[in-house]
């Protein structure tokens, strides 16, 4: 990685719509790139900008112990020392004599210039915050990015080429936008979020998309766009709220709510793998893993520590309770109670997610108790055992099992499947072992 040196810049007013930048004493290096970060006071429409100047010809093989001036328009795109214009955009000119600035001109200290070795790649510059000597407030906005002056860009943000940031966007400290990623509409991103190439977050529609801290949005993922629901009416507000430390992988899609009175919610520490779909008004808890191609219909509820296999489809309004496991290729059209494992086209109960419970630190007593309760509920061959409700009542009266908190949670989860506006429990068979 190229070395970095910081120098203070002095700016003085020049001709209309131009500024003069001066510095002296930059060390002798070939192919240096100077990055000027500043806040413009005029014109008012330009709130934040970055200036880039490539001084490779000027510095190559020559000492840089004399001052130089950089004159450019305040739009701050890419300015090179050939003095020509391309596409109507002015380019910088270098003046060794530095004769433009007069002692009577007011001086304004507006920031820091950082000089990188010209061989530093863009991938390295995306991680420039870790370079030794980088100012903690340093921002990198590529000249080919389009950042609206109304956007709020916090310290340490890195925005790559061909990115767009809308007027209502708020990017938290240390966010990174890789090339061709976009932040649209009323979107707020917390600290340390990363948008990989092609990712789109937010949409120019009423409502809001809000991300917590340290979320990663994968290549060409689409997060916070308009839902695919016929109930949605143009102009209605719709919302998406995502917690922290989520990894949403390539080509995944997460949609906003279908109406202003509801919202799509994703908690913390979830892994949503490639090509997954989280539809409008879904509620995801924490620490879930959705394998590739998992499709959640509208209003689906996924609690905590749920794991799906690949190519799972979940019918709208279904609930998947905590610590459950959905086998790959399953079509889930009913609710999945806590600790259960289901599989098949129309998914059926196939036992308990024993491995998942062990990984989550369940004690041997808890696992054994849950197994016994499951057997009494779903594997009871006694003709006098009655229906499911009778078995639930019997377990509530069992002195040994009823005092285990994990068993109580499972019984509560099974009962909730039959509540109003729920789809009922998945089908089950009388298996001989679990």
GROMACS .gro file of C-alpha atoms in nm:
model
  434
    1UNK     CA    1   0.000   0.000   0.000
    2UNK     CA    2   0.128   0.346  -0.083
    3UNK     CA    3   0.259   0.575   0.183
    4UNK     CA    4   0.047   0.862   0.304
    5UNK     CA    5   0.153   1.211   0.407
    6UNK     CA    6  -0.070   1.493   0.529
    7UNK     CA    7  -0.022   1.864   0.461
    8UNK     CA    8  -0.239   2.160   0.559
    9UNK     CA    9  -0.399   2.351   0.270
   10UNK     CA   10  -0.456   2.722   0.242
   11UNK     CA   11  -0.733   2.846   0.015
   12UNK     CA   12  -0.778   3.199  -0.112
   13UNK     CA   13  -1.058   3.341  -0.331
   14UNK     CA   14  -0.972   3.375  -0.698
   15UNK     CA   15  -1.184   3.456  -1.000
   16UNK     CA   16  -1.557   3.387  -0.996
   17UNK     CA   17  -1.645   3.018  -0.948
   18UNK     CA   18  -1.276   2.933  -0.889
   19UNK     CA   19  -1.057   2.877  -0.587
   20UNK     CA   20  -0.681   2.871  -0.536
   21UNK     CA   21  -0.515   2.597  -0.331
   22UNK     CA   22  -0.155   2.616  -0.223
   23UNK     CA   23   0.084   2.397  -0.031
   24UNK     CA   24   0.458   2.345  -0.016
   25UNK     CA   25   0.709   2.088   0.092
   26UNK     CA   26   0.548   1.769  -0.038
   27UNK     CA   27   0.813   1.498  -0.045
   28UNK     CA   28   0.958   1.390  -0.377
   29UNK     CA   29   0.748   1.104  -0.512
   30UNK     CA   30   0.649   0.998  -0.858
   31UNK     CA   31   0.285   0.944  -0.949
   32UNK     CA   32   0.137   1.122  -0.649
   33UNK     CA   33  -0.234   1.174  -0.600
   34UNK     CA   34  -0.348   1.465  -0.386
   35UNK     CA   35  -0.692   1.442  -0.229
   36UNK     CA   36  -0.836   1.770  -0.106
   37UNK     CA   37  -1.132   1.750   0.131
   38UNK     CA   38  -1.316   2.065   0.210
   39UNK     CA   39  -1.651   2.235   0.272
   40UNK     CA   40  -1.740   2.512   0.033
   41UNK     CA   41  -1.903   2.832   0.158
   42UNK     CA   42  -1.997   2.959  -0.188
   43UNK     CA   43  -2.182   2.886  -0.398
   44UNK     CA   44  -2.437   2.775  -0.137
   45UNK     CA   45  -2.562   2.492  -0.358
   46UNK     CA   46  -2.230   2.311  -0.320
   47UNK     CA   47  -2.214   2.195   0.041
   48UNK     CA   48  -1.950   1.920   0.024
   49UNK     CA   49  -1.701   1.829  -0.242
   50UNK     CA   50  -1.368   1.658  -0.298
   51UNK     CA   51  -1.089   1.779  -0.526
   52UNK     CA   52  -0.846   1.539  -0.691
   53UNK     CA   53  -0.530   1.640  -0.876
   54UNK     CA   54  -0.275   1.410  -1.032
   55UNK     CA   55   0.069   1.571  -1.006
   56UNK     CA   56   0.266   1.281  -1.159
   57UNK     CA   57   0.420   1.487  -1.442
   58UNK     CA   58   0.509   1.778  -1.220
   59UNK     CA   59   0.672   1.569  -0.947
   60UNK     CA   60   0.840   1.305  -1.159
   61UNK     CA   61   1.213   1.328  -1.099
   62UNK     CA   62   1.191   1.680  -0.952
   63UNK     CA   63   1.201   1.817  -0.603
   64UNK     CA   64   0.879   1.954  -0.465
   65UNK     CA   65   1.029   2.213  -0.237
   66UNK     CA   66   0.860   2.511  -0.407
   67UNK     CA   67   0.498   2.612  -0.380
   68UNK     CA   68   0.241   2.545  -0.647
   69UNK     CA   69  -0.115   2.656  -0.707
   70UNK     CA   70  -0.423   2.461  -0.810
   71UNK     CA   71  -0.698   2.662  -0.977
   72UNK     CA   72  -1.027   2.483  -1.048
   73UNK     CA   73  -1.401   2.523  -1.042
   74UNK     CA   74  -1.577   2.442  -0.716
   75UNK     CA   75  -1.760   2.145  -0.858
   76UNK     CA   76  -1.459   1.935  -0.765
   77UNK     CA   77  -1.448   1.646  -1.012
   78UNK     CA   78  -1.113   1.518  -1.153
   79UNK     CA   79  -0.855   1.779  -1.245
   80UNK     CA   80  -0.530   1.684  -1.414
   81UNK     CA   81  -0.231   1.895  -1.498
   82UNK     CA   82  -0.275   1.896  -1.876
   83UNK     CA   83  -0.482   2.213  -1.863
   84UNK     CA   84  -0.745   2.073  -2.100
   85UNK     CA   85  -1.118   2.018  -2.059
   86UNK     CA   86  -1.303   1.695  -2.119
   87UNK     CA   87  -1.681   1.670  -2.142
   88UNK     CA   88  -1.716   2.035  -2.050
   89UNK     CA   89  -1.545   1.991  -1.712
   90UNK     CA   90  -1.244   2.213  -1.637
   91UNK     CA   91  -0.910   2.060  -1.546
   92UNK     CA   92  -0.647   2.188  -1.308
   93UNK     CA   93  -0.338   2.386  -1.403
   94UNK     CA   94  -0.004   2.382  -1.218
   95UNK     CA   95   0.194   2.704  -1.166
   96UNK     CA   96   0.543   2.654  -1.019
   97UNK     CA   97   0.594   3.023  -0.960
   98UNK     CA   98   0.273   3.046  -0.754
   99UNK     CA   99   0.218   3.407  -0.856
  100UNK     CA  100  -0.163   3.412  -0.842
  101UNK     CA  101  -0.202   3.448  -0.468
  102UNK     CA  102  -0.150   3.795  -0.324
  103UNK     CA  103  -0.057   3.867   0.035
  104UNK     CA  104  -0.366   4.085   0.072
  105UNK     CA  105  -0.602   3.797  -0.015
  106UNK     CA  106  -0.790   3.652   0.283
  107UNK     CA  107  -0.663   3.309   0.381
  108UNK     CA  108  -0.895   3.025   0.475
  109UNK     CA  109  -0.776   2.695   0.621
  110UNK     CA  110  -1.022   2.435   0.496
  111UNK     CA  111  -0.875   2.092   0.549
  112UNK     CA  112  -0.607   1.836   0.491
  113UNK     CA  113  -0.449   1.704   0.176
  114UNK     CA  114  -0.344   1.339   0.169
  115UNK     CA  115  -0.085   1.220  -0.081
  116UNK     CA  116  -0.099   0.858  -0.193
  117UNK     CA  117   0.148   0.675  -0.409
  118UNK     CA  118   0.004   0.661  -0.760
  119UNK     CA  119   0.034   0.283  -0.767
  120UNK     CA  120  -0.224   0.253  -0.491
  121UNK     CA  121  -0.524   0.073  -0.635
  122UNK     CA  122  -0.884   0.175  -0.578
  123UNK     CA  123  -0.935  -0.136  -0.365
  124UNK     CA  124  -0.661  -0.010  -0.136
  125UNK     CA  125  -0.803   0.339  -0.127
  126UNK     CA  126  -1.143   0.196  -0.023
  127UNK     CA  127  -0.970   0.084   0.293
  128UNK     CA  128  -0.783   0.411   0.333
  129UNK     CA  129  -0.914   0.461   0.685
  130UNK     CA  130  -0.675   0.190   0.797
  131UNK     CA  131  -0.373   0.349   0.631
  132UNK     CA  132  -0.118   0.473   0.881
  133UNK     CA  133  -0.150   0.848   0.924
  134UNK     CA  134  -0.500   0.886   0.786
  135UNK     CA  135  -0.693   1.166   0.949
  136UNK     CA  136  -0.994   1.020   1.138
  137UNK     CA  137  -1.225   1.266   0.963
  138UNK     CA  138  -1.103   1.176   0.615
  139UNK     CA  139  -1.364   1.114   0.346
  140UNK     CA  140  -1.309   0.973   0.001
  141UNK     CA  141  -1.566   1.054  -0.266
  142UNK     CA  142  -1.464   0.938  -0.609
  143UNK     CA  143  -1.491   1.205  -0.879
  144UNK     CA  144  -1.723   0.986  -1.084
  145UNK     CA  145  -1.969   0.946  -0.797
  146UNK     CA  146  -2.283   1.163  -0.785
  147UNK     CA  147  -2.352   1.281  -0.431
  148UNK     CA  148  -2.639   1.523  -0.379
  149UNK     CA  149  -2.536   1.829  -0.175
  150UNK     CA  150  -2.830   1.766   0.057
  151UNK     CA  151  -2.699   1.425   0.160
  152UNK     CA  152  -2.543   1.394   0.505
  153UNK     CA  153  -2.202   1.229   0.478
  154UNK     CA  154  -2.028   1.158   0.809
  155UNK     CA  155  -1.659   1.113   0.882
  156UNK     CA  156  -1.466   0.828   0.728
  157UNK     CA  157  -1.715   0.758   0.448
  158UNK     CA  158  -1.573   0.612   0.128
  159UNK     CA  159  -1.778   0.641  -0.192
  160UNK     CA  160  -1.651   0.469  -0.504
  161UNK     CA  161  -1.700   0.551  -0.873
  162UNK     CA  162  -2.041   0.546  -1.041
  163UNK     CA  163  -2.223   0.555  -0.707
  164UNK     CA  164  -2.522   0.779  -0.645
  165UNK     CA  165  -2.636   0.920  -0.311
  166UNK     CA  166  -2.973   1.092  -0.295
  167UNK     CA  167  -3.066   1.420  -0.126
  168UNK     CA  168  -3.230   1.260   0.179
  169UNK     CA  169  -2.962   0.997   0.242
  170UNK     CA  170  -2.766   0.985   0.566
  171UNK     CA  171  -2.445   0.784   0.569
  172UNK     CA  172  -2.299   0.704   0.911
  173UNK     CA  173  -1.936   0.719   1.009
  174UNK     CA  174  -1.711   0.480   0.818
  175UNK     CA  175  -1.966   0.361   0.561
  176UNK     CA  176  -1.822   0.227   0.234
  177UNK     CA  177  -1.995   0.231  -0.104
  178UNK     CA  178  -1.820   0.017  -0.360
  179UNK     CA  179  -1.844   0.103  -0.733
  180UNK     CA  180  -2.191   0.131  -0.884
  181UNK     CA  181  -2.382   0.105  -0.555
  182UNK     CA  182  -2.668   0.343  -0.481
  183UNK     CA  183  -2.845   0.499  -0.183
  184UNK     CA  184  -3.186   0.641  -0.270
  185UNK     CA  185  -3.478   0.813  -0.100
  186UNK     CA  186  -3.513   0.871   0.273
  187UNK     CA  187  -3.247   0.622   0.378
  188UNK     CA  188  -3.034   0.624   0.690
  189UNK     CA  189  -2.732   0.398   0.731
  190UNK     CA  190  -2.557   0.355   1.063
  191UNK     CA  191  -2.187   0.335   1.130
  192UNK     CA  192  -1.966   0.099   0.930
  193UNK     CA  193  -2.221  -0.022   0.675
  194UNK     CA  194  -2.086  -0.159   0.345
  195UNK     CA  195  -2.258  -0.162   0.007
  196UNK     CA  196  -2.086  -0.391  -0.240
  197UNK     CA  197  -2.087  -0.344  -0.616
  198UNK     CA  198  -2.435  -0.304  -0.763
  199UNK     CA  199  -2.620  -0.289  -0.431
  200UNK     CA  200  -2.924  -0.061  -0.407
  201UNK     CA  201  -3.059   0.062  -0.073
  202UNK     CA  202  -3.379   0.265  -0.048
  203UNK     CA  203  -3.615   0.402  -0.309
  204UNK     CA  204  -3.755   0.739  -0.411
  205UNK     CA  205  -4.097   0.669  -0.263
  206UNK     CA  206  -4.265   0.795   0.056
  207UNK     CA  207  -4.151   0.630   0.376
  208UNK     CA  208  -3.811   0.534   0.508
  209UNK     CA  209  -3.539   0.271   0.496
  210UNK     CA  210  -3.322   0.255   0.808
  211UNK     CA  211  -3.015   0.038   0.864
  212UNK     CA  212  -2.829  -0.001   1.190
  213UNK     CA  213  -2.453  -0.038   1.221
  214UNK     CA  214  -2.209  -0.271   1.046
  215UNK     CA  215  -2.448  -0.419   0.793
  216UNK     CA  216  -2.316  -0.560   0.468
  217UNK     CA  217  -2.530  -0.544   0.154
  218UNK     CA  218  -2.402  -0.783  -0.111
  219UNK     CA  219  -2.342  -0.752  -0.482
  220UNK     CA  220  -2.656  -0.643  -0.669
  221UNK     CA  221  -2.878  -0.688  -0.364
  222UNK     CA  222  -3.190  -0.470  -0.350
  223UNK     CA  223  -3.294  -0.349  -0.005
  224UNK     CA  224  -3.577  -0.113   0.082
  225UNK     CA  225  -3.756  -0.088  -0.251
  226UNK     CA  226  -4.131  -0.083  -0.317
  227UNK     CA  227  -4.316  -0.400  -0.223
  228UNK     CA  228  -4.476  -0.642  -0.469
  229UNK     CA  229  -4.825  -0.628  -0.320
  230UNK     CA  230  -5.143  -0.522  -0.496
  231UNK     CA  231  -5.265  -0.364  -0.169
  232UNK     CA  232  -4.994  -0.100  -0.193
  233UNK     CA  233  -5.122   0.236  -0.312
  234UNK     CA  234  -4.891   0.482  -0.480
  235UNK     CA  235  -4.804   0.763  -0.243
  236UNK     CA  236  -4.852   0.564   0.077
  237UNK     CA  237  -4.563   0.562   0.319
  238UNK     CA  238  -4.384   0.231   0.363
  239UNK     CA  239  -4.102   0.133   0.593
  240UNK     CA  240  -3.808  -0.101   0.639
  241UNK     CA  241  -3.604  -0.120   0.959
  242UNK     CA  242  -3.290  -0.333   0.978
  243UNK     CA  243  -3.082  -0.381   1.291
  244UNK     CA  244  -2.706  -0.426   1.312
  245UNK     CA  245  -2.444  -0.678   1.201
  246UNK     CA  246  -2.657  -0.831   0.929
  247UNK     CA  247  -2.504  -0.989   0.619
  248UNK     CA  248  -2.738  -0.967   0.320
  249UNK     CA  249  -2.569  -1.144   0.034
  250UNK     CA  250  -2.568  -1.111  -0.345
  251UNK     CA  251  -2.893  -1.070  -0.539
  252UNK     CA  252  -3.108  -1.081  -0.225
  253UNK     CA  253  -3.418  -0.861  -0.211
  254UNK     CA  254  -3.579  -0.707   0.096
  255UNK     CA  255  -3.894  -0.501   0.044
  256UNK     CA  256  -4.060  -0.227   0.241
  257UNK     CA  257  -4.403  -0.262   0.401
  258UNK     CA  258  -4.724  -0.254   0.200
  259UNK     CA  259  -4.893   0.012   0.412
  260UNK     CA  260  -4.802   0.295   0.646
  261UNK     CA  261  -4.943   0.120   0.954
  262UNK     CA  262  -4.696  -0.170   0.924
  263UNK     CA  263  -4.328  -0.219   0.851
  264UNK     CA  264  -4.077  -0.479   0.741
  265UNK     CA  265  -3.836  -0.548   1.028
  266UNK     CA  266  -3.509  -0.741   1.043
  267UNK     CA  267  -3.324  -0.772   1.373
  268UNK     CA  268  -2.953  -0.825   1.441
  269UNK     CA  269  -2.687  -1.076   1.335
  270UNK     CA  270  -2.884  -1.237   1.054
  271UNK     CA  271  -2.729  -1.406   0.751
  272UNK     CA  272  -2.949  -1.377   0.443
  273UNK     CA  273  -2.773  -1.570   0.169
  274UNK     CA  274  -2.773  -1.517  -0.205
  275UNK     CA  275  -3.100  -1.480  -0.399
  276UNK     CA  276  -3.318  -1.481  -0.087
  277UNK     CA  277  -3.638  -1.279  -0.082
  278UNK     CA  278  -3.791  -1.111   0.224
  279UNK     CA  279  -4.130  -0.975   0.124
  280UNK     CA  280  -4.333  -0.685   0.260
  281UNK     CA  281  -4.426  -0.669   0.628
  282UNK     CA  282  -4.206  -0.965   0.729
  283UNK     CA  283  -4.065  -0.974   1.082
  284UNK     CA  284  -3.727  -1.140   1.136
  285UNK     CA  285  -3.570  -1.166   1.478
  286UNK     CA  286  -3.203  -1.220   1.556
  287UNK     CA  287  -2.934  -1.473   1.460
  288UNK     CA  288  -3.129  -1.637   1.178
  289UNK     CA  289  -2.973  -1.807   0.875
  290UNK     CA  290  -3.168  -1.809   0.549
  291UNK     CA  291  -2.988  -2.029   0.299
  292UNK     CA  292  -2.970  -1.952  -0.073
  293UNK     CA  293  -3.300  -1.912  -0.250
  294UNK     CA  294  -3.517  -1.892   0.063
  295UNK     CA  295  -3.838  -1.706  -0.023
  296UNK     CA  296  -4.050  -1.549   0.250
  297UNK     CA  297  -4.400  -1.437   0.153
  298UNK     CA  298  -4.564  -1.129   0.293
  299UNK     CA  299  -4.624  -1.098   0.669
  300UNK     CA  300  -4.409  -1.401   0.754
  301UNK     CA  301  -4.273  -1.403   1.109
  302UNK     CA  302  -3.934  -1.561   1.180
  303UNK     CA  303  -3.823  -1.555   1.541
  304UNK     CA  304  -3.465  -1.619   1.663
  305UNK     CA  305  -3.204  -1.881   1.565
  306UNK     CA  306  -3.412  -2.019   1.279
  307UNK     CA  307  -3.220  -2.200   1.004
  308UNK     CA  308  -3.357  -2.272   0.657
  309UNK     CA  309  -3.206  -2.495   0.391
  310UNK     CA  310  -3.174  -2.390   0.030
  311UNK     CA  311  -3.475  -2.325  -0.196
  312UNK     CA  312  -3.727  -2.301   0.088
  313UNK     CA  313  -4.055  -2.122   0.020
  314UNK     CA  314  -4.274  -1.995   0.303
  315UNK     CA  315  -4.641  -1.908   0.252
  316UNK     CA  316  -4.754  -1.562   0.357
  317UNK     CA  317  -4.863  -1.512   0.719
  318UNK     CA  318  -4.675  -1.823   0.839
  319UNK     CA  319  -4.477  -1.821   1.163
  320UNK     CA  320  -4.145  -1.998   1.219
  321UNK     CA  321  -4.064  -2.002   1.588
  322UNK     CA  322  -3.721  -1.995   1.748
  323UNK     CA  323  -3.466  -2.275   1.706
  324UNK     CA  324  -3.664  -2.440   1.426
  325UNK     CA  325  -3.507  -2.590   1.115
  326UNK     CA  326  -3.661  -2.596   0.766
  327UNK     CA  327  -3.508  -2.860   0.540
  328UNK     CA  328  -3.398  -2.763   0.191
  329UNK     CA  329  -3.664  -2.757  -0.078
  330UNK     CA  330  -3.952  -2.741   0.170
  331UNK     CA  331  -4.277  -2.562   0.094
  332UNK     CA  332  -4.403  -2.431   0.428
  333UNK     CA  333  -4.774  -2.351   0.435
  334UNK     CA  334  -4.840  -2.381   0.810
  335UNK     CA  335  -4.674  -2.261   1.128
  336UNK     CA  336  -4.356  -2.428   1.257
  337UNK     CA  337  -4.342  -2.446   1.640
  338UNK     CA  338  -4.032  -2.388   1.850
  339UNK     CA  339  -3.751  -2.648   1.831
  340UNK     CA  340  -3.921  -2.835   1.544
  341UNK     CA  341  -3.771  -2.965   1.221
  342UNK     CA  342  -3.990  -2.979   0.911
  343UNK     CA  343  -3.941  -3.102   0.555
  344UNK     CA  344  -4.133  -3.179   0.241
  345UNK     CA  345  -4.377  -3.029  -0.003
  346UNK     CA  346  -4.628  -2.913   0.221
  347UNK     CA  347  -4.384  -2.934   0.506
  348UNK     CA  348  -4.447  -3.186   0.783
  349UNK     CA  349  -4.295  -3.219   1.128
  350UNK     CA  350  -3.999  -3.456   1.108
  351UNK     CA  351  -3.871  -3.437   1.463
  352UNK     CA  352  -3.668  -3.191   1.669
  353UNK     CA  353  -3.380  -2.967   1.573
  354UNK     CA  354  -3.152  -3.148   1.816
  355UNK     CA  355  -2.826  -3.040   1.656
  356UNK     CA  356  -2.936  -2.679   1.654
  357UNK     CA  357  -3.023  -2.694   2.023
  358UNK     CA  358  -2.687  -2.847   2.110
  359UNK     CA  359  -2.506  -2.578   1.915
  360UNK     CA  360  -2.699  -2.314   2.105
  361UNK     CA  361  -2.592  -2.455   2.440
  362UNK     CA  362  -2.907  -2.634   2.557
  363UNK     CA  363  -2.836  -2.858   2.854
  364UNK     CA  364  -2.880  -3.235   2.843
  365UNK     CA  365  -3.178  -3.208   3.078
  366UNK     CA  366  -3.349  -2.954   2.854
  367UNK     CA  367  -3.295  -3.164   2.540
  368UNK     CA  368  -3.424  -3.482   2.707
  369UNK     CA  369  -3.728  -3.300   2.846
  370UNK     CA  370  -3.814  -3.146   2.510
  371UNK     CA  371  -3.783  -3.487   2.342
  372UNK     CA  372  -4.021  -3.647   2.592
  373UNK     CA  373  -4.271  -3.367   2.551
  374UNK     CA  374  -4.251  -3.398   2.171
  375UNK     CA  375  -4.309  -3.773   2.189
  376UNK     CA  376  -4.617  -3.730   2.410
  377UNK     CA  377  -4.757  -3.464   2.176
  378UNK     CA  378  -4.688  -3.598   1.829
  379UNK     CA  379  -4.586  -3.965   1.866
  380UNK     CA  380  -4.840  -4.089   2.119
  381UNK     CA  381  -5.001  -4.410   1.991
  382UNK     CA  382  -5.230  -4.449   2.291
  383UNK     CA  383  -5.589  -4.456   2.165
  384UNK     CA  384  -5.705  -4.291   2.487
  385UNK     CA  385  -5.460  -4.001   2.461
  386UNK     CA  386  -5.721  -3.781   2.296
  387UNK     CA  387  -5.655  -3.495   2.056
  388UNK     CA  388  -5.369  -3.246   2.055
  389UNK     CA  389  -5.544  -3.016   2.300
  390UNK     CA  390  -5.588  -3.301   2.546
  391UNK     CA  391  -5.220  -3.390   2.521
  392UNK     CA  392  -5.119  -3.031   2.579
  393UNK     CA  393  -5.334  -3.022   2.893
  394UNK     CA  394  -5.176  -3.346   3.013
  395UNK     CA  395  -4.826  -3.205   2.967
  396UNK     CA  396  -4.922  -2.893   3.160
  397UNK     CA  397  -5.016  -3.122   3.448
  398UNK     CA  398  -4.694  -3.324   3.432
  399UNK     CA  399  -4.494  -3.226   3.740
  400UNK     CA  400  -4.163  -3.332   3.592
  401UNK     CA  401  -4.186  -3.170   3.248
  402UNK     CA  402  -4.396  -2.866   3.328
  403UNK     CA  403  -4.124  -2.720   3.552
  404UNK     CA  404  -3.867  -2.712   3.268
  405UNK     CA  405  -3.879  -2.359   3.113
  406UNK     CA  406  -3.781  -2.486   2.766
  407UNK     CA  407  -4.075  -2.727   2.765
  408UNK     CA  408  -4.313  -2.450   2.872
  409UNK     CA  409  -4.195  -2.238   2.579
  410UNK     CA  410  -4.251  -2.524   2.337
  411UNK     CA  411  -4.606  -2.586   2.463
  412UNK     CA  412  -4.683  -2.216   2.439
  413UNK     CA  413  -4.550  -2.210   2.083
  414UNK     CA  414  -4.768  -2.506   1.981
  415UNK     CA  415  -5.078  -2.346   2.131
  416UNK     CA  416  -5.011  -2.015   1.957
  417UNK     CA  417  -5.032  -2.190   1.618
  418UNK     CA  418  -5.408  -2.223   1.672
  419UNK     CA  419  -5.472  -1.864   1.766
  420UNK     CA  420  -5.689  -1.637   1.557
  421UNK     CA  421  -5.534  -1.522   1.227
  422UNK     CA  422  -5.277  -1.800   1.240
  423UNK     CA  423  -5.249  -2.078   0.984
  424UNK     CA  424  -5.235  -2.374   1.219
  425UNK     CA  425  -4.955  -2.618   1.287
  426UNK     CA  426  -4.765  -2.814   1.023
  427UNK     CA  427  -4.891  -3.166   0.962
  428UNK     CA  428  -4.727  -3.443   1.160
  429UNK     CA  429  -4.704  -3.822   1.145
  430UNK     CA  430  -4.657  -4.088   1.408
  431UNK     CA  431  -4.283  -4.146   1.384
  432UNK     CA  432  -4.121  -4.424   1.581
  433UNK     CA  433  -3.821  -4.219   1.693
  434UNK     CA  434  -3.711  -3.860   1.732
   0.00000   0.00000   0.00000
